[in-house]
XYZ file of C-alpha atoms in Angstrom:
564
model
C 111.487 -40.749 -140.896
C 110.917 -38.138 -138.209
C 113.375 -35.816 -139.963
C 111.575 -36.366 -143.270
C 108.226 -35.776 -141.524
C 109.488 -32.526 -140.010
C 110.778 -31.333 -143.366
C 107.518 -32.286 -145.025
C 105.513 -30.416 -142.395
C 107.777 -27.407 -142.705
C 107.450 -27.446 -146.466
C 103.686 -27.809 -146.225
C 103.565 -24.875 -143.856
C 105.525 -22.789 -146.334
C 103.103 -23.734 -149.095
C 100.127 -22.663 -147.012
C 101.888 -19.515 -145.928
C 102.708 -18.705 -149.515
C 99.151 -19.432 -150.598
C 97.772 -17.131 -147.922
C 100.196 -14.398 -148.926
C 99.169 -14.672 -152.574
C 95.514 -14.472 -151.560
C 96.026 -11.414 -149.370
C 97.999 -9.676 -152.063
C 95.437 -10.568 -154.706
C 92.549 -9.281 -152.619
C 94.521 -6.148 -151.873
C 95.155 -5.685 -155.589
C 91.466 -6.166 -156.337
C 90.551 -3.517 -153.759
C 93.111 -1.145 -155.280
C 91.540 -1.741 -158.680
C 88.103 -0.915 -157.253
C 89.454 2.283 -155.699
C 91.028 3.202 -159.054
C 87.644 2.510 -160.739
C 89.186 -0.276 -162.821
C 86.063 -2.351 -162.372
C 86.605 -4.840 -165.166
C 90.055 -5.676 -163.813
C 88.708 -5.979 -160.276
C 85.805 -8.144 -161.419
C 88.137 -10.564 -163.203
C 90.425 -10.857 -160.176
C 87.559 -11.360 -157.741
C 85.828 -13.958 -159.876
C 89.058 -15.945 -159.758
C 89.323 -15.477 -155.999
C 85.748 -16.647 -155.384
C 86.651 -19.834 -157.260
C 90.060 -20.470 -155.730
C 89.068 -19.297 -152.239
C 85.328 -20.136 -152.042
C 85.229 -19.986 -148.247
C 86.468 -16.398 -148.052
C 83.307 -14.293 -147.718
C 85.221 -11.035 -148.361
C 85.908 -12.136 -151.945
C 82.187 -12.392 -152.611
C 81.465 -9.053 -150.935
C 83.967 -7.077 -152.992
C 82.800 -8.769 -156.200
C 79.240 -7.787 -155.292
C 80.387 -4.246 -154.554
C 81.958 -4.056 -158.021
C 78.570 -5.028 -159.446
C 76.914 -2.319 -157.331
C 79.328 0.263 -158.714
C 78.523 -0.905 -162.243
C 74.755 -0.699 -161.698
C 74.176 -4.455 -161.730
C 72.347 -4.787 -158.440
C 70.689 -8.113 -159.329
C 74.083 -9.721 -159.945
C 75.359 -8.148 -156.725
C 72.526 -9.694 -154.730
C 73.347 -13.170 -156.031
C 77.015 -12.793 -155.070
C 76.268 -11.355 -151.603
C 74.033 -14.344 -150.877
C 76.885 -16.642 -151.934
C 79.106 -14.808 -149.478
C 76.618 -15.447 -146.699
C 76.428 -19.103 -147.743
C 80.216 -19.232 -147.385
C 79.997 -17.531 -143.987
C 76.552 -17.085 -142.388
C 78.059 -14.456 -140.086
C 79.486 -12.311 -142.889
C 78.749 -8.762 -141.788
C 80.069 -7.328 -145.045
C 77.722 -9.357 -147.216
C 74.721 -8.337 -145.107
C 75.838 -4.720 -145.674
C 75.873 -5.559 -149.388
C 72.346 -6.959 -149.279
C 71.258 -3.761 -147.533
C 72.794 -1.740 -150.361
C 70.848 -3.768 -152.946
C 67.629 -3.280 -150.971
C 68.192 0.486 -150.901
C 68.698 0.578 -154.660
C 65.497 -1.454 -155.023
C 63.778 1.105 -152.763
C 63.082 -1.634 -150.200
C 63.716 0.472 -147.106
C 62.545 -2.178 -144.663
C 64.846 -4.774 -146.220
C 67.742 -2.321 -146.191
C 67.274 -1.563 -142.492
C 67.039 -5.246 -141.575
C 70.222 -6.138 -143.431
C 72.143 -3.103 -142.177
C 71.183 -3.924 -138.587
C 72.316 -7.511 -139.108
C 75.633 -6.295 -140.547
C 76.315 -4.060 -137.557
C 75.306 -6.742 -135.044
C 77.830 -9.127 -136.600
C 80.603 -6.543 -137.059
C 81.968 -6.612 -133.515
C 85.214 -4.548 -133.609
C 85.573 -4.722 -137.400
C 84.843 -1.260 -138.817
C 84.673 -2.293 -142.479
C 80.948 -3.218 -142.207
C 80.291 0.206 -140.668
C 82.102 1.800 -143.603
C 80.077 -0.046 -146.229
C 76.739 0.455 -144.489
C 77.587 4.173 -144.505
C 78.611 4.087 -148.166
C 75.402 2.201 -148.990
C 73.335 5.046 -147.545
C 75.268 7.408 -149.822
C 74.502 5.465 -153.012
C 72.420 7.743 -155.290
C 68.840 6.581 -155.796
C 67.377 9.712 -157.398
C 67.564 11.279 -160.848
C 69.777 14.158 -159.745
C 72.196 11.752 -157.997
C 71.887 13.759 -154.781
C 71.799 12.080 -151.395
C 68.635 12.695 -149.392
C 69.330 14.443 -146.062
C 67.767 11.536 -144.131
C 70.076 9.054 -145.873
C 73.104 11.262 -145.212
C 72.133 11.516 -141.534
C 71.831 7.720 -141.357
C 75.274 7.375 -142.938
C 76.764 9.883 -140.487
C 75.213 8.050 -137.544
C 76.577 4.612 -138.451
C 79.982 5.920 -139.544
C 80.328 7.886 -136.308
C 79.724 4.658 -134.373
C 82.407 2.993 -136.455
C 84.798 5.879 -135.803
C 84.292 5.402 -132.051
C 85.542 1.821 -132.470
C 88.511 2.720 -134.674
C 89.309 6.363 -135.331
C 92.233 5.333 -137.551
C 90.228 3.576 -140.274
C 91.135 5.793 -143.238
C 88.414 4.428 -145.546
C 85.797 5.065 -142.857
C 87.029 8.622 -142.306
C 86.788 9.393 -146.033
C 83.276 7.912 -146.139
C 82.273 10.018 -143.123
C 83.665 13.098 -144.854
C 81.597 12.268 -147.940
C 78.471 11.957 -145.785
C 79.048 15.360 -144.187
C 79.824 16.897 -147.599
C 76.494 15.652 -148.973
C 74.619 17.752 -146.384
C 76.921 20.762 -146.864
C 78.707 20.400 -143.522
C 82.019 21.432 -145.004
C 84.005 21.877 -141.782
C 83.137 18.383 -140.571
C 83.881 16.933 -144.008
C 87.268 18.662 -144.185
C 88.192 17.514 -140.673
C 87.643 13.859 -141.578
C 89.460 14.134 -144.909
C 92.355 15.869 -143.160
C 92.533 13.152 -140.491
C 92.584 10.503 -143.232
C 95.468 12.257 -145.012
C 97.406 12.619 -141.780
C 97.010 8.928 -140.975
C 97.892 7.845 -144.526
C 99.776 10.593 -146.392
C 100.114 8.295 -149.409
C 96.355 7.857 -149.857
C 95.279 9.686 -153.036
C 91.556 9.157 -152.315
C 91.678 11.555 -149.353
C 93.260 14.247 -151.532
C 90.655 13.758 -154.259
C 87.820 13.924 -151.704
C 89.206 17.226 -150.405
C 89.396 18.500 -153.987
C 85.723 17.667 -154.498
C 84.874 19.526 -151.290
C 86.701 22.603 -152.603
C 84.917 22.247 -155.949
C 81.498 22.675 -154.355
C 82.794 25.777 -152.590
C 83.867 27.072 -156.036
C 87.465 27.132 -154.801
C 88.645 25.810 -158.133
C 92.328 26.630 -157.718
C 92.401 24.812 -154.383
C 90.509 21.925 -155.909
C 92.990 21.568 -158.767
C 95.896 21.560 -156.314
C 94.358 18.646 -154.418
C 94.009 16.636 -157.620
C 97.632 17.421 -158.500
C 98.677 16.281 -155.004
C 96.776 13.020 -155.484
C 98.483 12.427 -158.826
C 101.854 13.205 -157.242
C 101.180 10.267 -154.922
C 99.963 8.024 -157.745
C 100.288 9.331 -161.292
C 97.913 6.619 -162.531
C 95.083 7.333 -160.098
C 92.199 7.697 -162.538
C 89.526 9.143 -160.163
C 91.689 12.263 -159.749
C 91.373 12.972 -163.469
C 87.629 12.216 -163.459
C 86.945 14.597 -160.581
C 89.261 17.159 -162.154
C 87.215 16.934 -165.357
C 83.967 17.448 -163.456
C 85.527 20.369 -161.594
C 86.551 21.929 -164.904
C 82.966 21.550 -166.066
C 81.588 23.298 -162.977
C 84.227 26.019 -163.403
C 83.124 26.566 -167.016
C 79.509 27.024 -165.900
C 80.456 29.381 -163.073
C 82.895 31.623 -164.944
C 81.820 32.369 -168.554
C 85.246 33.842 -169.341
C 86.838 30.480 -168.578
C 84.120 28.385 -170.195
C 85.812 27.523 -173.473
C 89.196 26.662 -171.961
C 87.742 24.706 -169.069
C 85.405 22.623 -171.211
C 88.402 21.642 -173.365
C 90.397 20.799 -170.242
C 87.460 18.803 -168.897
C 87.334 16.636 -172.015
C 91.117 16.131 -171.955
C 91.068 15.145 -168.296
C 88.201 12.752 -168.835
C 90.028 11.091 -171.710
C 93.026 10.719 -169.396
C 90.736 9.094 -166.824
C 89.469 6.654 -169.440
C 93.016 5.759 -170.466
C 93.789 4.836 -166.852
C 90.740 2.648 -166.370
C 90.212 -0.626 -168.210
C 88.277 0.978 -171.105
C 85.337 -1.201 -170.102
C 81.778 -0.640 -171.235
C 81.079 0.718 -167.752
C 83.867 3.311 -168.048
C 82.438 4.398 -171.391
C 78.996 4.633 -169.766
C 80.401 6.950 -167.116
C 81.940 9.018 -169.906
C 78.497 9.188 -171.505
C 77.073 10.531 -168.229
C 79.806 13.168 -168.221
C 79.002 14.169 -171.804
C 75.363 14.726 -170.804
C 76.537 17.053 -168.023
C 78.815 18.814 -170.487
C 76.003 19.123 -173.036
C 78.199 17.538 -175.721
C 75.492 15.554 -177.487
C 77.388 15.155 -180.756
C 80.178 13.275 -179.010
C 77.603 11.433 -176.917
C 75.855 10.157 -180.032
C 79.153 8.850 -181.430
C 80.149 7.196 -178.142
C 76.700 5.637 -177.737
C 76.664 4.431 -181.348
C 80.044 2.745 -180.879
C 78.892 1.140 -177.629
C 75.718 -0.187 -179.253
C 77.864 -2.244 -181.666
C 79.270 -4.319 -178.807
C 77.486 -7.600 -178.182
C 78.105 -7.302 -174.440
C 76.932 -3.735 -174.104
C 74.708 -2.526 -171.295
C 71.137 -1.790 -172.423
C 71.589 1.696 -170.938
C 73.317 2.647 -174.190
C 69.854 3.075 -175.734
C 69.140 5.801 -173.195
C 72.207 7.690 -174.365
C 71.317 7.128 -178.019
C 67.854 8.553 -177.394
C 69.027 11.614 -175.462
C 71.696 12.445 -178.032
C 69.383 11.884 -181.003
C 66.767 14.247 -179.553
C 69.299 16.992 -178.842
C 70.752 16.526 -182.349
C 67.240 16.661 -183.894
C 67.411 13.059 -185.070
C 63.908 12.471 -183.755
C 62.910 9.257 -185.522
C 66.025 7.351 -184.455
C 65.726 8.870 -181.003
C 62.182 7.546 -180.583
C 63.277 4.074 -181.686
C 66.146 4.154 -179.188
C 64.075 5.312 -176.209
C 61.378 2.729 -176.946
C 64.085 0.035 -177.104
C 65.418 1.211 -173.744
C 61.961 0.935 -172.176
C 61.595 -2.578 -173.603
C 64.998 -3.845 -172.443
C 65.466 -2.067 -169.122
C 64.527 -3.458 -165.759
C 61.596 -1.215 -164.667
C 63.478 -0.064 -161.580
C 66.242 1.332 -163.803
C 63.836 3.683 -165.588
C 64.269 7.244 -164.350
C 61.960 10.276 -164.739
C 64.276 11.829 -167.321
C 63.666 8.794 -169.556
C 59.959 9.665 -169.659
C 60.903 13.282 -170.284
C 62.878 12.411 -173.411
C 60.323 9.865 -174.559
C 57.618 12.525 -174.329
C 59.733 15.070 -176.179
C 60.519 12.573 -178.917
C 56.868 11.584 -179.234
C 55.844 15.207 -179.679
C 58.706 15.852 -182.094
C 57.440 13.003 -184.273
C 53.843 14.230 -184.322
C 52.442 12.260 -181.382
C 51.450 15.324 -179.371
C 48.709 13.869 -177.197
C 50.741 10.774 -176.310
C 53.785 12.942 -175.690
C 51.925 15.250 -173.327
C 50.765 12.273 -171.255
C 54.321 10.943 -171.131
C 55.640 14.321 -169.962
C 52.968 14.319 -167.255
C 54.277 10.917 -166.173
C 57.765 12.413 -165.916
C 56.371 15.150 -163.669
C 54.551 12.655 -161.474
C 57.863 10.941 -160.826
C 59.931 14.110 -160.435
C 58.033 17.321 -159.738
C 61.267 19.325 -159.645
C 61.500 19.214 -163.462
C 59.490 22.423 -163.679
C 60.621 23.216 -167.228
C 58.403 20.331 -168.319
C 55.305 22.363 -167.425
C 56.380 24.849 -170.075
C 56.815 22.107 -172.673
C 53.359 20.728 -171.873
C 51.853 24.207 -171.937
C 53.408 25.015 -175.302
C 52.101 21.763 -176.801
C 48.605 22.318 -175.421
C 48.608 25.880 -176.738
C 49.498 24.696 -180.244
C 46.688 22.150 -179.989
C 44.359 25.058 -179.119
C 43.530 23.488 -175.764
C 43.777 26.917 -174.256
C 42.340 26.456 -170.791
C 44.578 23.424 -170.197
C 47.525 25.406 -171.579
C 46.739 28.219 -169.151
C 46.702 25.754 -166.258
C 50.060 24.387 -167.397
C 51.602 27.872 -167.714
C 50.204 28.649 -164.275
C 52.170 25.689 -162.918
C 55.283 27.149 -164.550
C 54.787 30.548 -162.938
C 53.995 28.999 -159.562
C 56.691 26.330 -159.418
C 59.583 27.139 -161.743
C 61.273 29.580 -159.359
C 64.217 31.387 -160.937
C 63.546 29.721 -164.266
C 60.252 31.585 -164.774
C 60.325 34.005 -167.699
C 58.037 36.969 -168.232
C 56.775 35.303 -171.412
C 55.455 32.448 -169.244
C 53.132 34.912 -167.504
C 52.227 36.429 -170.849
C 51.254 33.082 -172.356
C 49.411 32.135 -169.198
C 47.265 35.219 -169.698
C 46.766 34.675 -173.439
C 45.855 31.017 -172.902
C 43.161 31.852 -170.351
C 41.945 34.682 -172.566
C 41.561 32.431 -175.595
C 40.104 29.705 -173.370
C 37.324 32.009 -172.160
C 33.817 30.959 -173.083
C 30.951 32.739 -171.353
C 28.994 29.466 -171.451
C 31.534 27.740 -169.209
C 30.660 27.614 -165.512
C 34.191 28.833 -164.658
C 34.259 31.563 -167.320
C 34.701 34.463 -164.882
C 37.567 32.719 -163.082
C 39.440 32.371 -166.385
C 39.202 36.136 -166.889
C 40.446 36.722 -163.350
C 43.466 34.485 -163.935
C 44.195 36.094 -167.292
C 43.961 39.579 -165.776
C 46.278 38.570 -162.935
C 48.896 37.224 -165.355
C 48.841 40.354 -167.517
C 48.930 42.527 -164.407
C 52.220 40.866 -163.476
C 53.580 41.572 -166.960
C 52.530 45.236 -166.604
C 54.325 45.524 -163.258
C 57.558 43.873 -164.364
C 57.707 45.348 -167.866
C 55.729 48.608 -167.924
C 56.837 49.442 -171.479
C 55.586 46.185 -173.054
C 52.608 47.455 -175.047
C 51.076 44.033 -175.771
C 50.765 43.377 -172.037
C 48.353 46.312 -171.777
C 46.566 45.401 -175.004
C 45.699 41.900 -173.881
C 44.811 43.075 -170.399
C 42.449 45.500 -172.087
C 40.958 42.652 -174.148
C 40.400 40.624 -170.960
C 38.687 43.517 -169.191
C 36.723 44.297 -172.327
C 35.244 40.776 -171.969
C 33.787 41.827 -168.628
C 31.540 44.348 -170.349
C 28.244 42.510 -170.565
C 26.303 45.344 -172.193
C 27.831 47.819 -174.652
C 24.970 50.222 -174.075
C 25.741 50.222 -170.362
C 29.553 50.214 -170.531
C 31.611 50.470 -167.335
C 35.039 51.263 -168.758
C 36.952 48.326 -167.210
C 39.355 48.242 -170.146
C 39.742 52.013 -170.572
C 43.044 52.600 -168.681
C 44.706 49.667 -170.413
C 43.694 50.716 -173.918
C 44.865 54.243 -173.150
C 48.237 52.990 -171.938
C 48.564 50.797 -175.039
C 47.851 53.771 -177.301
C 50.365 55.900 -175.395
C 53.164 53.336 -175.746
C 52.512 52.486 -179.397
C 52.107 56.032 -180.694
C 55.325 57.050 -178.929
C 57.208 54.645 -181.178
C 56.148 56.372 -184.401
C 54.511 54.816 -187.480
C 52.768 51.521 -186.788
C 52.694 48.414 -188.985
C 49.425 47.008 -190.341
C 48.932 44.536 -187.493
C 49.483 47.206 -184.862
C 47.106 49.564 -186.704
C 44.279 47.047 -186.343
C 44.990 46.794 -182.615
C 45.058 50.587 -182.325
C 41.731 50.711 -184.146
C 40.218 48.328 -181.578
C 41.562 50.459 -178.755
C 40.176 53.713 -180.184
C 36.838 52.032 -180.971
C 36.468 50.917 -177.361
C 37.208 54.462 -176.151
C 34.722 55.812 -178.685
C 32.032 53.491 -177.314
C 32.927 54.509 -173.771
C 32.552 58.236 -174.507
C 29.375 57.703 -176.540
C 27.471 55.631 -173.988
C 29.142 56.203 -170.612
C 30.220 59.842 -170.759
C 27.668 60.943 -173.364
C 30.459 63.027 -174.913
C 29.694 63.084 -178.630
C 32.832 65.050 -179.576
C 35.225 62.639 -177.853
C 33.333 59.660 -179.202
C 33.672 61.032 -182.750
C 37.346 61.822 -182.199
C 38.153 58.261 -181.090
C 36.033 56.547 -183.761
C 37.730 58.739 -186.350
C 41.136 57.543 -185.171
C 39.856 53.983 -185.204
C 38.748 54.352 -188.826
C 42.024 56.016 -189.812
C 43.958 53.006 -188.524
C 41.540 50.415 -189.900
C 38.800 51.589 -192.291
C 37.100 48.185 -191.896
C 36.764 48.364 -188.107
C 33.162 47.295 -187.511
C 32.513 49.531 -184.523
C 33.827 52.603 -186.307
C 31.825 51.798 -189.463
C 28.671 51.297 -187.372
C 29.198 54.577 -185.503
C 29.463 56.666 -188.650
C 26.505 54.898 -190.223
C 24.448 55.833 -187.180
C 25.625 59.404 -187.504
C 24.852 59.545 -191.185
C 28.496 59.795 -192.228
C 29.321 62.623 -189.821
C 32.991 63.062 -189.230
C 33.823 61.242 -192.448
C 37.571 61.244 -192.995
C 38.973 62.969 -196.042
């Protein structure tokens, strides 16, 4: 019996040992799938593990992290709480709850959970790694990490590094944190240390390639991706980052644009073939297509995704963006409205309001569209091009003063994107918005004059800039019989530029007539120079026989100076 008992115990021990080995291997495989961005595969494996090993809190954490990576933070929160139920001292799952709080913009909740994670971590550096990665999760439209968040990530990851300087995942995360605040030397040092410790880790090579990409060292970047694929030919993230590098290269070097955009698409397709072709992978492809400006392909991809019963509601965002860019405005408006109806409010981004406003205006809902664009600006004031869209719409609605204010915002805030025409339309808008009965009438003329003055300085041969500046200064003349000549130098410059070009068209002739008529009035009443007054009124009448000032002058003079 004792011998049988010993054999039984030995056999039982082997069963448990085998079970533990299967679990460890399965969890390791799931983590490899996450690293390879095969989220559907990882999700399936981890769901099984949370059922077969319900006391293992790590299973729940990594399943929650998969949900985080797929933009399902509500599902992640549920799973992290299950992990804590399985182990109330699960540092990883508290790190996960902190990540969810950050995405929900609950900074206090994030801090509380992160602190709890670190207090429970002891000598385990994985919680430090995931608290750091949580700070690096993008929460803004441009997907950039705020400097304060990057600093927080660096601080916690540095503490983790002091505990274990050989944690490769932590070193890569620390490199990412430094890269996000443009500390390239520090980033490279951590990536290099990770590669030295684990030469077979493709993630460290890819991270270095991304670092080179932002330095526009595209050849060096490509080599890193090739090195990563030499380690693991099926490592999808290398192809994804290579595609995004190709895209940046195409934007930086126009000569390479065509070839690199083609390469980018090919590399991204290779990435997709190495993932699980999940809806989430297709969504990431859609994000890439937006960056690439390939809205025709985006519309096809989004249309295909919308036919799936299990699709993410975000597909309606892509349908709307693509439809607008492809001038399919009616379907675009339907899609964006569906997105607003289906989406969790916290998943709405400023760009969604931007496209909704554009689509509203494109379908004749100008006033509603303008208000929606203003909402987009309230949420993201960096979208300075929107001021121009609002200004243009207001101008077409003949709301000139408001249009002038909007163009003024363009010229003040758009930086390098400001065009000279923005200043020109700012001036015209204020000019047309002038009404002497308004209490702010004089200030509108001042703003208009300032805008046209800028046009004169930057483009001294643009005749219309002087013409409209003359019109503005002409408005300052309160009494024709007591003229000051505010507009004189600008009309003279306009005449000089136009006549130098040769024969004028009918529209320009009318403007020339106005200019000569003003000068005629100036010489008649200010200078009391009858000869010069007659000369200028004659030229006014030659350019436009119906010019009222010229007609009135010659009537007063009894037809003197009548042209032949």
